[in-house]
Short mmCIF file of C-alpha atoms and ligand atoms in Angstrom, two decimals:
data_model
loop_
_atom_site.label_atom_id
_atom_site.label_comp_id
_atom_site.label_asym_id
_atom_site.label_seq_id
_atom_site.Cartn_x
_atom_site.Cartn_y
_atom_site.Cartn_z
CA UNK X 721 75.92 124.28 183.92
CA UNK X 722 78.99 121.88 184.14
CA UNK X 723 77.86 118.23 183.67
CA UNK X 724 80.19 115.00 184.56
CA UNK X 725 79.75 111.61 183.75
CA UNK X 726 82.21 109.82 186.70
CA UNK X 727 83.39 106.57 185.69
CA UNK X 728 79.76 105.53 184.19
CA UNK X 729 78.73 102.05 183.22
CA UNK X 730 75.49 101.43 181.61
CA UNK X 731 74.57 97.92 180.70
CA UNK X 732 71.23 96.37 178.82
CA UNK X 733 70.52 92.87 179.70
CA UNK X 734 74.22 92.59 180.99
CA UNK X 735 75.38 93.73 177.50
CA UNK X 736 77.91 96.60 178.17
CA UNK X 737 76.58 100.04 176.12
CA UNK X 738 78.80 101.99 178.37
CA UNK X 739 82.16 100.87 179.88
CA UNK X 740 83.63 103.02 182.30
CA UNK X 741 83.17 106.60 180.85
CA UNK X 742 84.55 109.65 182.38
CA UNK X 743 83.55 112.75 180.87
CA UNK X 744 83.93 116.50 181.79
CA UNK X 745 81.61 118.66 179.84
CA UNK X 746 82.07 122.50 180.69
CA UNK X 747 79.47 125.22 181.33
CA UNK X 748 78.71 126.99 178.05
CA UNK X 749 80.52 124.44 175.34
CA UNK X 750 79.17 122.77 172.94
CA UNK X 751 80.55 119.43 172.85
CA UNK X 752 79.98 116.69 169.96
CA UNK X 753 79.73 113.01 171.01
CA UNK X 754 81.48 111.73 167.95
CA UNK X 755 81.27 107.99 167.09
CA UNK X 756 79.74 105.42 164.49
CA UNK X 757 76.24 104.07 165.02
CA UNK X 758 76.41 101.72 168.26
CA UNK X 759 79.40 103.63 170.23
CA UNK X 760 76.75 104.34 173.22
CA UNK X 761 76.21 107.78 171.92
CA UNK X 762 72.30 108.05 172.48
CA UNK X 763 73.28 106.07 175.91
CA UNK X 764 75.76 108.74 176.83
CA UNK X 765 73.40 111.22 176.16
CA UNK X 766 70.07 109.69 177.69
CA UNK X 767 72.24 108.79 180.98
CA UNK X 768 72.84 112.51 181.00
CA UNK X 769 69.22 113.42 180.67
CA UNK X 770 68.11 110.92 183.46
CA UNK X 771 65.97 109.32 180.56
CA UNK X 772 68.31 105.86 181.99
CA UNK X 773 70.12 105.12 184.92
CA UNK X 774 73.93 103.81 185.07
CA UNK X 775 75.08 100.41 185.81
CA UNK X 776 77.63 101.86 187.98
CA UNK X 777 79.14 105.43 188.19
CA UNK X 778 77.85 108.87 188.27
CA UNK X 779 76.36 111.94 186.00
CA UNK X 780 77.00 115.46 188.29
CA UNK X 781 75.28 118.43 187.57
CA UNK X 782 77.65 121.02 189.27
CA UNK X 783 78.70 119.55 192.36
CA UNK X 784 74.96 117.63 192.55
CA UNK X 785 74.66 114.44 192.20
CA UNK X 786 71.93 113.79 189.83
CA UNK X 787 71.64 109.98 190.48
CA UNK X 788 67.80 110.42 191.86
CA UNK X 789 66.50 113.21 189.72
CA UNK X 790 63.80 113.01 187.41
CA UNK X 791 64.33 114.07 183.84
CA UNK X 792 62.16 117.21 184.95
CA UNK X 793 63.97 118.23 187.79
CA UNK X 794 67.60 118.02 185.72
CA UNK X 795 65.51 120.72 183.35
CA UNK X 796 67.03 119.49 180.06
CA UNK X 797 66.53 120.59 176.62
CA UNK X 798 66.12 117.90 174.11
CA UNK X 799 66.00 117.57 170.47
CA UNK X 800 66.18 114.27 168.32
CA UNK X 801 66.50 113.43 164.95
CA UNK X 802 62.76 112.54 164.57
CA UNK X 803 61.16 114.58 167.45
CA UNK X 804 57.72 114.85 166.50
CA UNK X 805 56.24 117.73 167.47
CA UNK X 806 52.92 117.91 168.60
CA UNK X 807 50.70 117.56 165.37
CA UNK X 808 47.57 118.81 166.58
CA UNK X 809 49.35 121.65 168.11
CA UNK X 810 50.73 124.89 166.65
CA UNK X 811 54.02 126.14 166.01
CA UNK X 812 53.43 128.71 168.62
CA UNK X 813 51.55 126.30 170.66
CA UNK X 814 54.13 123.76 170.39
CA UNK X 815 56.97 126.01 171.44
CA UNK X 816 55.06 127.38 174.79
CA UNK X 817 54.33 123.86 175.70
CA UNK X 818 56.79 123.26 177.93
CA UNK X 819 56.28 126.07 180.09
CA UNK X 820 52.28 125.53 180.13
CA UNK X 821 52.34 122.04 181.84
CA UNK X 822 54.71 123.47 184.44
CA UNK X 823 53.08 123.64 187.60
CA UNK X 824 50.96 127.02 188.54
CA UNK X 825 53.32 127.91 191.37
CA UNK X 826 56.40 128.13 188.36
CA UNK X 827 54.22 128.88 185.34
CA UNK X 828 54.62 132.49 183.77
CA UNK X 829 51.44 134.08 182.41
CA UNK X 830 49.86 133.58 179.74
CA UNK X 831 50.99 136.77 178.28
CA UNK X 832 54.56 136.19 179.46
CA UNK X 833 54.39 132.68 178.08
CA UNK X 834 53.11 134.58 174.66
CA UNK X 835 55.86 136.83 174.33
CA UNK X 836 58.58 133.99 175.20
CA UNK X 837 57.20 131.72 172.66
CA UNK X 838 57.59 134.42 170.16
CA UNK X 839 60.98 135.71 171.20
CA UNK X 840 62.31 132.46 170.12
CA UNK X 841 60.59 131.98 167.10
CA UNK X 842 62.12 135.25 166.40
CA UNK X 843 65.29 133.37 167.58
CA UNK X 844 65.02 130.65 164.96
CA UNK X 845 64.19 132.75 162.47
CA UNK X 846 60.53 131.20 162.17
CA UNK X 847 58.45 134.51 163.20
CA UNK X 848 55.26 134.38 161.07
CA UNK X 849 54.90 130.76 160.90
CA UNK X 850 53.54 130.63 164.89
CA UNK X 851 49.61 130.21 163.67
CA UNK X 852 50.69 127.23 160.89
CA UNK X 853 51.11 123.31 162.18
CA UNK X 854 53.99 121.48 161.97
CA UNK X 855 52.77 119.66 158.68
CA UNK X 856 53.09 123.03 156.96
CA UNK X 857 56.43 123.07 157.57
CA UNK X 858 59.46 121.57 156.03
CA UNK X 859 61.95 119.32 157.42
CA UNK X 860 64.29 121.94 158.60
CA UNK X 861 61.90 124.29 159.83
CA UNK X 862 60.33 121.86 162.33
CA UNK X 863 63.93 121.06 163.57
CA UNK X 864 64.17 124.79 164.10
CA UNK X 865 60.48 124.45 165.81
CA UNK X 866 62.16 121.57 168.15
CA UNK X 867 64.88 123.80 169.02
CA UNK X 868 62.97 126.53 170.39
CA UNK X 869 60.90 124.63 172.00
CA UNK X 870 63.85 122.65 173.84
CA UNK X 871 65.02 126.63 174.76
CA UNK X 872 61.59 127.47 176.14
CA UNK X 873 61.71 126.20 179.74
CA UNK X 874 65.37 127.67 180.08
CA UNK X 875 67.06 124.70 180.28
CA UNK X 876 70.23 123.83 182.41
CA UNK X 877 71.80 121.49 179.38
CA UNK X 878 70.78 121.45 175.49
CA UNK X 879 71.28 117.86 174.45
CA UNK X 880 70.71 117.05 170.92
CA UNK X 881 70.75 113.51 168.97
CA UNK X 882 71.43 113.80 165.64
CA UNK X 883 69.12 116.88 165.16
CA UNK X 884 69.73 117.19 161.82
CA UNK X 885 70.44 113.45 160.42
CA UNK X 886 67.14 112.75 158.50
CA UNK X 887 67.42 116.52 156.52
CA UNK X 888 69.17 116.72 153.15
CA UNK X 889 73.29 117.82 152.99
CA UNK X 890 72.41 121.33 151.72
CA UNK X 891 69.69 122.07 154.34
CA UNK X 892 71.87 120.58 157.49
CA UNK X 893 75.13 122.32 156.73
CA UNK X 894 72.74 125.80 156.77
CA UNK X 895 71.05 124.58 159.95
CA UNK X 896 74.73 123.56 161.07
CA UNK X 897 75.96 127.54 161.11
CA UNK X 898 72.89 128.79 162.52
CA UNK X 899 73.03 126.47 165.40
CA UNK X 900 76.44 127.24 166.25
CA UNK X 901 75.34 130.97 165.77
CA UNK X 902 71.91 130.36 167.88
CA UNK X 903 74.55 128.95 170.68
CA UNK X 904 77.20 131.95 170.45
CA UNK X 905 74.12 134.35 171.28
CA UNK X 906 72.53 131.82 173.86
CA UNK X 907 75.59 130.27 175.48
CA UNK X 908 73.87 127.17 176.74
CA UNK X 909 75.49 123.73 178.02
CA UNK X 910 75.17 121.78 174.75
CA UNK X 911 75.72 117.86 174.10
CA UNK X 912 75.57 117.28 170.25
CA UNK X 913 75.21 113.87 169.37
CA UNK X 914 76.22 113.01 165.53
CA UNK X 915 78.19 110.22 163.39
CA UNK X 916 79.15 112.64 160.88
CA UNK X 917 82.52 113.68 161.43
CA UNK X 918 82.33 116.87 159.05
CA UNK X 919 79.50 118.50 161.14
CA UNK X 920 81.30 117.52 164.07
CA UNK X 921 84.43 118.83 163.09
CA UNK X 922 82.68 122.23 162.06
CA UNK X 923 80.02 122.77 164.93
CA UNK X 924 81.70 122.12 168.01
CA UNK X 925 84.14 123.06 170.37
CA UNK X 926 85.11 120.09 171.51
CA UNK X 927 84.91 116.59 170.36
CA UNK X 928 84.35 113.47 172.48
CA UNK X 929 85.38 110.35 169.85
CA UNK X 930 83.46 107.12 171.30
CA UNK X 931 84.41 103.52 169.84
CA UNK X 932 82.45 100.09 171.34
CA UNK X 933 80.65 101.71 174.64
CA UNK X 934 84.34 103.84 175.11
CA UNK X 935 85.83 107.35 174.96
CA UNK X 936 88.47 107.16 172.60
CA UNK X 937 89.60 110.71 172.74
CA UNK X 938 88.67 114.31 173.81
CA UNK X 939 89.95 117.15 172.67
CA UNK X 940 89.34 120.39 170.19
CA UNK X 941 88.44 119.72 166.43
CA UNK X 942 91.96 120.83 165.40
CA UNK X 943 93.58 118.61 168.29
CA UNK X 944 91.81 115.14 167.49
CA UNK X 945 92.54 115.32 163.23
CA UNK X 946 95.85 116.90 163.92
CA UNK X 947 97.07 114.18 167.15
CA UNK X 948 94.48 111.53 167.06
CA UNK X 949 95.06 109.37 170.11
CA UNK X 950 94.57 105.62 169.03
CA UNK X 951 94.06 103.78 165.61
CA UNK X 952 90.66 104.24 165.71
CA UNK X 953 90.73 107.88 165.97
CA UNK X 954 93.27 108.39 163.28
CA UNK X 955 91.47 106.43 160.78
CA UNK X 956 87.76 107.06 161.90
CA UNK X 957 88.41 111.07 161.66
CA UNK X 958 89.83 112.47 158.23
CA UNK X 959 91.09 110.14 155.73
CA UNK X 960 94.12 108.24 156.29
CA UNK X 961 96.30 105.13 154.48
CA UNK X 962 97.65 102.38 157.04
CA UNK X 963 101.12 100.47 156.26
CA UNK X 964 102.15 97.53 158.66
CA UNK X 965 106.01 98.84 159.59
CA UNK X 966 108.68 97.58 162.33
CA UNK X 967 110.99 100.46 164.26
CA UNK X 968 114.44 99.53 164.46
CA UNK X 969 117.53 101.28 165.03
CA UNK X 970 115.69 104.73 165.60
CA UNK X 971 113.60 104.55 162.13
CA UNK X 972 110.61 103.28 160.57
CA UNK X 973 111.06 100.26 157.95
CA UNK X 974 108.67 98.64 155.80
CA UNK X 975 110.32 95.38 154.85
CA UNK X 976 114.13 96.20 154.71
CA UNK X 977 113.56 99.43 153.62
CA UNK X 978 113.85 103.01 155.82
CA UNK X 979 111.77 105.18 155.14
CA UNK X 980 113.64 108.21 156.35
CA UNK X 981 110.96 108.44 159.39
CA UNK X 982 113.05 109.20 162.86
CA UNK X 983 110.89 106.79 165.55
CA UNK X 984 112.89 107.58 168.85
CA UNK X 985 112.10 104.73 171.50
CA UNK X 986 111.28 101.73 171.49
CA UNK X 987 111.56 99.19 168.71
CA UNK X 988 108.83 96.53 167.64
CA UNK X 989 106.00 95.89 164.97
CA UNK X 990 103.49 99.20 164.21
CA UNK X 991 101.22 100.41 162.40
CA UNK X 992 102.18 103.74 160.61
CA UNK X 993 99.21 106.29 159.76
CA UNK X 994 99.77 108.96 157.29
CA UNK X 995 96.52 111.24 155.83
CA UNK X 996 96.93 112.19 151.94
CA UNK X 997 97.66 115.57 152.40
CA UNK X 998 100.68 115.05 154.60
CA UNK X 999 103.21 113.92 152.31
CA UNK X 1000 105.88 115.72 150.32
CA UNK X 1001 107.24 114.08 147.13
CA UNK X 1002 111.21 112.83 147.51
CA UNK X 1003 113.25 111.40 145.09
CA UNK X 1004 116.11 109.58 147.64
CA UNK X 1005 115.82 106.13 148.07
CA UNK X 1006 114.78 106.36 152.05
CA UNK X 1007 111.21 106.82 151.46
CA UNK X 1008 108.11 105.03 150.02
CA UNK X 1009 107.15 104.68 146.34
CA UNK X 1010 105.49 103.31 143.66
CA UNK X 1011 103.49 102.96 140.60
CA UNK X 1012 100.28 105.53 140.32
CA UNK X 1013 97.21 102.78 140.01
CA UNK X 1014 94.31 105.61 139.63
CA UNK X 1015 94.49 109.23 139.85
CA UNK X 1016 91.35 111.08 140.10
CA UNK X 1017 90.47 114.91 140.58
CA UNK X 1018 88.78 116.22 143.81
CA UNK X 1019 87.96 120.21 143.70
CA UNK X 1020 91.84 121.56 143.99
CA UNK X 1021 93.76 118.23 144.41
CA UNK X 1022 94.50 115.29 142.82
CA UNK X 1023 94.45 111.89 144.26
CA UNK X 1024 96.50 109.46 143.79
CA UNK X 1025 96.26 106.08 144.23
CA UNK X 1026 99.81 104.34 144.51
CA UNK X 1027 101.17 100.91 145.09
CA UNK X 1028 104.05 100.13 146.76
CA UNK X 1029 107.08 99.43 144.86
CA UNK X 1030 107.91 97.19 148.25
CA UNK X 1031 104.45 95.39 149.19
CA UNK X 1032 102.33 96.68 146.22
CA UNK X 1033 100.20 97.36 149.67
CA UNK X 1034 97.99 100.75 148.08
CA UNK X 1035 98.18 104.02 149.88
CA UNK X 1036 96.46 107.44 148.66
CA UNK X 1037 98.58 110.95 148.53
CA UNK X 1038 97.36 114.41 147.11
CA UNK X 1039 98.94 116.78 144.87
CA UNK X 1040 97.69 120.09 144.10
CA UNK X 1041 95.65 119.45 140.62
CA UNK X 1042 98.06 121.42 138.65
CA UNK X 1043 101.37 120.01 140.26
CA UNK X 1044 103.72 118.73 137.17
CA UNK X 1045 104.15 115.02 139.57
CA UNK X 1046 100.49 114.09 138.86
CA UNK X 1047 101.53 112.90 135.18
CA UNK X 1048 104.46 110.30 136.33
CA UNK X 1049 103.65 107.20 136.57
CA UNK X 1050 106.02 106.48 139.53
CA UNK X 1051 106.11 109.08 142.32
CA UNK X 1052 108.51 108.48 146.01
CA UNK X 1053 107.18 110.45 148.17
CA UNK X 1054 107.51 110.50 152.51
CA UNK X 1055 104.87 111.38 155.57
CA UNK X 1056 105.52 114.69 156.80
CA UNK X 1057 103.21 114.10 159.59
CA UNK X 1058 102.97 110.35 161.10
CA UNK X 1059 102.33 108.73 163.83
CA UNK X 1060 103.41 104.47 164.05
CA UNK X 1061 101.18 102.57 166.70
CA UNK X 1062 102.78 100.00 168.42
CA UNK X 1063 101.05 96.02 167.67
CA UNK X 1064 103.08 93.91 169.42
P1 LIG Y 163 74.70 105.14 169.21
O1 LIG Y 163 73.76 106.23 169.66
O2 LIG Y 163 76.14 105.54 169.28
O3 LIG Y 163 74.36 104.60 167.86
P2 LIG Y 163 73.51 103.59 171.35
O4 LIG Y 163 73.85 104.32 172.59
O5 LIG Y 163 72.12 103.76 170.82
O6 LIG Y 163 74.58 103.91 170.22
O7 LIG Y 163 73.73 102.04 171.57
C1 LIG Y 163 74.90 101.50 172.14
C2 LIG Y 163 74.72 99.99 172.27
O8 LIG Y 163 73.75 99.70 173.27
C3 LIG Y 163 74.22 99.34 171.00
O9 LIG Y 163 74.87 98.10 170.87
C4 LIG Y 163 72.75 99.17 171.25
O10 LIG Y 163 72.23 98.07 170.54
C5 LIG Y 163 72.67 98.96 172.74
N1 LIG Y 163 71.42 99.48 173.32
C6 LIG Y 163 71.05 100.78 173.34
N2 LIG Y 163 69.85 100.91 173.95
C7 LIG Y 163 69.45 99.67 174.30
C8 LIG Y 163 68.28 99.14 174.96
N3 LIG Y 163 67.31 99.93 175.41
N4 LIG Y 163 68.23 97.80 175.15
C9 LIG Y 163 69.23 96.98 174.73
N5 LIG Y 163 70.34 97.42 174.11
C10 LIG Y 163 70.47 98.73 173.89
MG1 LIG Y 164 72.18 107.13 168.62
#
C-alpha cells in the first residue's frame, strides 16, 4: 500500500510538531524516519496510523483519503519500543489477538486463527514458545512476539517506533538483519521510526532525515551520507569536521589561504563539510594543515586529531592504521569530497 503525507501540519497546543511535511512512502519499502529525539518522528508516524489528526494537510492511503478513518479501518500494524504485550495472555494467545476481536462477519476460525498464529511464530523464529507468557521471555523475543502479532491481521502498513531501542547493541543489530530479512520474505509497507543513524543506515531502503517538526532530506542510505542536502544532514549522519570558509575567485579560502578546492558560482561566506575519511594527504601549500593534537586507533584506521596551522580551529582525518603519515607530527592534507554551504 502507498501512503502520502500531503503537506501535513500537526500542532499541540499551537506548538508546531509538524510543519508542512510532504512525504511519499512507496508500496513494499521500508522507509526509516531518521531524526534526533523531538523531530516529530512518533508524530509522523501516529498521523499515519490515524492514532492523531493533522493541523492541516493530508495522509492518503492509495488514492483514499484517510482523513476520517479510524485506526481500525486504516488496518495498521504497530510495534513500539515498549509495547507491552498482553501479560495475562500467551505468546500464542497474544499473537491471534488481533484477529479474535475482529468482528464475526471477518473473523477466521478458530482453527484458521490457530494455524495463522503459529505460521508466524514460525516466522519469527519463536515456534515452541506459543504456550509460555511474555514474562518468560527475554527482551528480544517479546519484540519478535510484537512483530507477529502486528503481522497477524494482515496489515496494509507496518509502522514501527523504535522497536528495538530499549534492547542491548548485540541483541538489536541481530534483530536488525532478521527484520530486514522478515520484510524481504513479507514485502509489507513499512515505516521504521529510529534516532540511530547506524540501524537506519543498515535496515532501510530509504531514509527520511527529520530536523525541528521538518523533512530535511529523502533519499537512499548511500544517497543521504554520500550528498547530504543541508548542514544538518551532513553533520547529523556520519561524522564530519566543519571549517567557516569564504569562496572567492572560483576557490575555497580559509583566511587568505586556498585550499586548492574549485567552488564554481557564486562567491560569499560558507561553511565547508568534509567527513574523516575523505581526505588525501598533500604536501603543496594550497591545502589545509597542521599540527597532530591526538591520534587514536579505531579498528583499521587511525584518527587524527589536527589543528590548523591557519585558525588552530581542530578538524579530524583518518589514515589507514599502518600508513607511515600517522607518526608526523604535521600532516597537509585536502577534502576529496566537500561540499561549502552558503551563510550569508
Ligand atoms: P520524536 O518521536 O522525533 O522524538 P515527537 O513526534 O514525539 O518526536 O515530538 C515532536 C514534538 O512534539 C516534541 O517537541 C514533543 O514534545 C511534541 N509533542 C509530541 N506529542 C505531543 C503531545 N501529545 N502534546 C504536546 N506536545 C507533543
Ligand atoms: Mg518518538
Amino acid at each position: 500500500m502507498e501512503v502520502r503525507a500531503e503537506n501535513v501540519r500537526k500542532e499541540f497546543d499551537r506548538f508546531p510538531a509538524l510543519h508542512d511535511v510532504s512525504l511519499d512512502i512507496r508500496s513494499g519499502e521500508l522507509i526509516a524516519l531518521l531524526g534526533p529525539s523531538g523531530s516529530g518522528k512518533t508524530t509522523l508516524l501516529r498521523l499515519i496510523a490515524g492514532l492523531e489528526r493533522p493541523t492541516s494537510g493530508r495522509i492518503l492511503f492509495g488514492d483514499e483519503d484517510a482523513s476520517d478513518k479510524s485506526v481500525q479501518e486504516r488496518n495498521i500494524g504497530f510495534v513500539f519500543q515498549h509495547y507491552a504485550l498482553f501479560r495475562h495472555m500467551s505468546i500464542l494467545e497474544n499473537v491471534s489477538f488481533g484477529l479474535r476481536v475482529r468482528p464475526r462477519s471477518s473473523r477466521p476460525s478458530n482453527a484458521d486463527i490457530r494455524r495463522r498464529a503459529l505460521e508466524l511464530l514460525d516466522l519469527v523464529q519463536l515456534s515452541g514458545l506459543e504456550t509460555r507468557f511474555p514474562s518468560q521471555l527475554s527482551g528480544g523475543q517479546r519484540q519478535r512476539v510484537a512483530l507477529a502479532r502486528a503481522l497477524a491481521i494482515e496489515p496494509r502498513v507496518l509502522l514501527l517506533d523504535e522497536p528495538f531501542g530499549a534492547l542491548d547493541a548485540q541483541v538489536r543489530r541481530e534483530l536488525r538483519k532478521w527484520l530486514r530479512e522478515i520484510h524481504d520474505r513479507t514485502g509489507h509497507t513499512t515505516v521504521f521510526v529510529t534516532h540511530d543513524q547506524e540501524e537506519a543506515l543498515e535496515l532501510a531502503d530509504r531514509l527520511c532525515v527529520m530536523s525541528q517538526g521538518r523533512i530535511e532530506q529523502v533519499g537512499t542510505p548511500d544517497n543521504v551520507y554520500d550528498t547530504p542536502a543541508s548542514p544538518f544532514v551532513f553533520a547529523f549522519i556520519g561524522e564530519s569536521s566543519q571549517l567557516p570558509v569564504h569562496v572567492e575567485n572560483g576557490a575555497v579560502h580559509l583566511g587568505n589561504q586556498s585550499l586548492g578546492l574549485a567552488a564554481p558560482g557564486s562567491a560569499g561566506t560558507g561553511q565547508l563539510f568534509f567527513r574523516p575519511h575523505d581526505i588525501e594527504l598533500v604536501e603543496d601549500s594550497e591545502a589545509l594543515g597542521g599540527n597532530v593534537v591526538a591520534s587514536r586507533r579505531v579498528g583499521g584506521t587511525r584518527r587524527l586529531e589536527i589543528a590548523l596551522a591557519e585558525t588552530a580551529q581542530r578538524v579530524e582525518i583518518d589514515l589507514p592504521f599502518d600508513h607511515p603519515a600517522v607518526e608526523r607530527s604535521r600532516v597537509g592534507f585536502r577534502p576529496k569530497r566537500w561540499k561549502v554551504f552558503p551563510t550569508g
